[in-house]
Amino acid sequence: MASDNTEGRSTTLPTNDDMPIKSDSDDQEKGAVTEVREALLDIEHAVVVDDPRKWSPFRKATALFIIASASMIAGLAVNIYNPAIGQIEDQLHATSGEISLSLSLFILLQGGVPIIWSSVSEILGRKIVYITSITLSVVGCIVAAEAHSIGVLIGMRCIQAVGSSAVMAIGAATLADIYDPSERGTMMGIYYAAPLLGPSLGPILGGILTQLLDWRATFWFLVIFMGCTVVMFVCFFRDTFRRERSLVYQTVLRRNRELREREILASKRSSKTVVYEQSEKKTTKQDVQSAVEPVDALPESVTPPLEEVKLSLKDVNPFPPQLLVLRRWNNVAILFASGLFFGFTYCIMYTCALTLENKYHYNFLKTGLVMLSFGVGSMCGSILGGRWSDRVLRQLKALNGGHHYPEMRLESTKPAMPFFPLAVIAYGWLAEKHVHIAALCVALFFSGFFSVWIYSSTLAYIVDANTGRSSSAVATNSCFRGLSAFVFAEIAVPLLNSIGDGGLYTLWAGILIVTEGLVLVVLYKGGRWREKAEAREARRPTCHWLAIVLRYMGIQQSGMPVPDQPEDIEEDQAVESGMHQDVMTDGADTENAASSEASNTATAHSEDEKDARLRRREQMLIKQQTELKEKREARLAAKRTQDENRRREDAMRRPPKRRATPPDSPLSVLSRRFLPGNK
């Protein structure tokens, strides 16, 4: 049954499986699902106080600069450590296995821990997570700089990885808070260019500091750099998180509403008078109706102020948001592609350093300078690819009547797809044949250029396709990246030793072709997968828990059409009046029995009696709904018969149509004029 709210809109309540279902109930339910899904999609444009999208360009640029600077921490922390491995082995008496463990654990934690940081940021905000995580990383670096055993160093490296991983988890989500989708491609490209500098500058800085000072100087450099970043966040960064635009916070709020509804129902069930029950029914119906209304994110209206909720450990559980992200097939495909792209980046930087050291006999400083070509190419690909992505998105949006969908952004990856595997194969065989270093630098430049050209668009798509939970989606992407980097870091050296650079990167070219195929699949089929997932997610919070509430309340379900004719209204009112009298009689008997027994003993109000009353009411409602359904069907059948008889009577009253006489042919005219007997 459709019940009108105070604003004049109709809200369709979900249909119980035990209730009779009308032929048009599916259309009503689809309409409700569509309304809720559109509201969920518009959560990104909810009206908020101090909207970050309306900040001045200078304030936006300041936030982008601070986030980009902080994003360099992860890349620097990984690679600045590598040139000092020899000194660490000598001074701390560490084995190669322990050194390898310190590298692998750092990569693994840096990829997995962002899931926790993203969940916390969706409730507590971005700024507090930035400050807390970087401060934790500073503490790890200070203790690591004073370490005198390899065990302490490994432990502090783990803490350092945990702290430095937060920026990569929520940096893209912060940009999504500030910039509209039409601007994100360019800004994502600028933002992602900074962390690409870390892997390129890390070996150079590490080699210089190790040769001039000591391996401990690398950690003190990180302490100074991260300390300056913390100061910038404290003094110049304003939090961009708005809970009205967070699906995680809305889920917590909806859960509290559900608990409130259950408490109201419990108090209603324990009431002793019918009058009190009826008043509570009216209040509860209004509350449930307001819970169904999609007021979380109306795009062009003032969003109601959200109440303060008390958070628990369940609210910051990182796994439900990640599972929601992974339930969409478009996310799974693009996350696998993103992980493989990052795995390639880490593999080529790791194996290239070994190749330059073993075949070209370069020291750490020269190796870092050669690797800088890959970093410069990645920066150019990130910036130019982001700008091209926004340009393609604007063109497709104009051709589509001003409307856009996230998959349009992946169209910009097509120009780079044919050249990326070719550049990878070229690098592999140039390194295998030990050609001049200039050719190797050119191959590294284009490998980084095309790799990040595609990756920047996939990262922007991950943000655009997960409206309201962009932080969780980016954290899941970081997890895929970390696992991919961890796996390829473990198998890269054995493969390099067995099949060489040429065979390894020919294999990588085949993997990248498959990866590009995944991106194309998302481009052409991702929209359909995403819409189905959004409809499923919109249906669940509206129908799942509310159906349980309505079952306890006995509210009439959807699928009951409203009569159109006056006689239909009178009949339905008569039926409902009889149902109301039965309910009043049953309620009066129950009240009298309860009051008489309450004076004698307190055990009369047992759960069995309450359940029996609820069952009787439910059976009565089912019976009345069945009667209404039968009457409705009978009226429709009578109306169809009446219309058919009226059409037949009209057909009988009409005069028969005369057939039009065909015109005489010239031969018949001549025969009548000249032949006798034919006149």
XYZ file of C-alpha atoms in Angstrom, residues 88 92 98-99 101-103 106 140-160:
29
model
C 73.190 -2.717 7.589
C 73.850 -5.325 12.512
C 66.438 -11.022 7.302
C 67.073 -8.145 4.912
C 62.075 -10.052 5.206
C 62.372 -6.364 6.086
C 61.663 -5.451 2.453
C 57.196 -3.408 4.406
C 59.130 4.257 13.763
C 61.876 6.099 11.883
C 63.365 7.571 15.076
C 63.584 4.179 16.772
C 64.919 2.558 13.572
C 67.668 5.171 13.342
C 68.850 4.178 16.834
C 68.399 0.411 16.356
C 71.296 -1.907 17.245
C 69.738 -5.228 16.184
C 68.079 -6.404 13.009
C 64.957 -7.486 14.916
C 64.301 -3.971 16.179
C 64.932 -2.593 12.696
C 62.435 -5.012 11.117
C 59.810 -4.140 13.733
C 60.267 -0.416 13.231
C 60.131 -0.858 9.476
C 56.733 -2.494 9.965
C 55.525 0.462 12.051
C 56.907 2.794 9.419
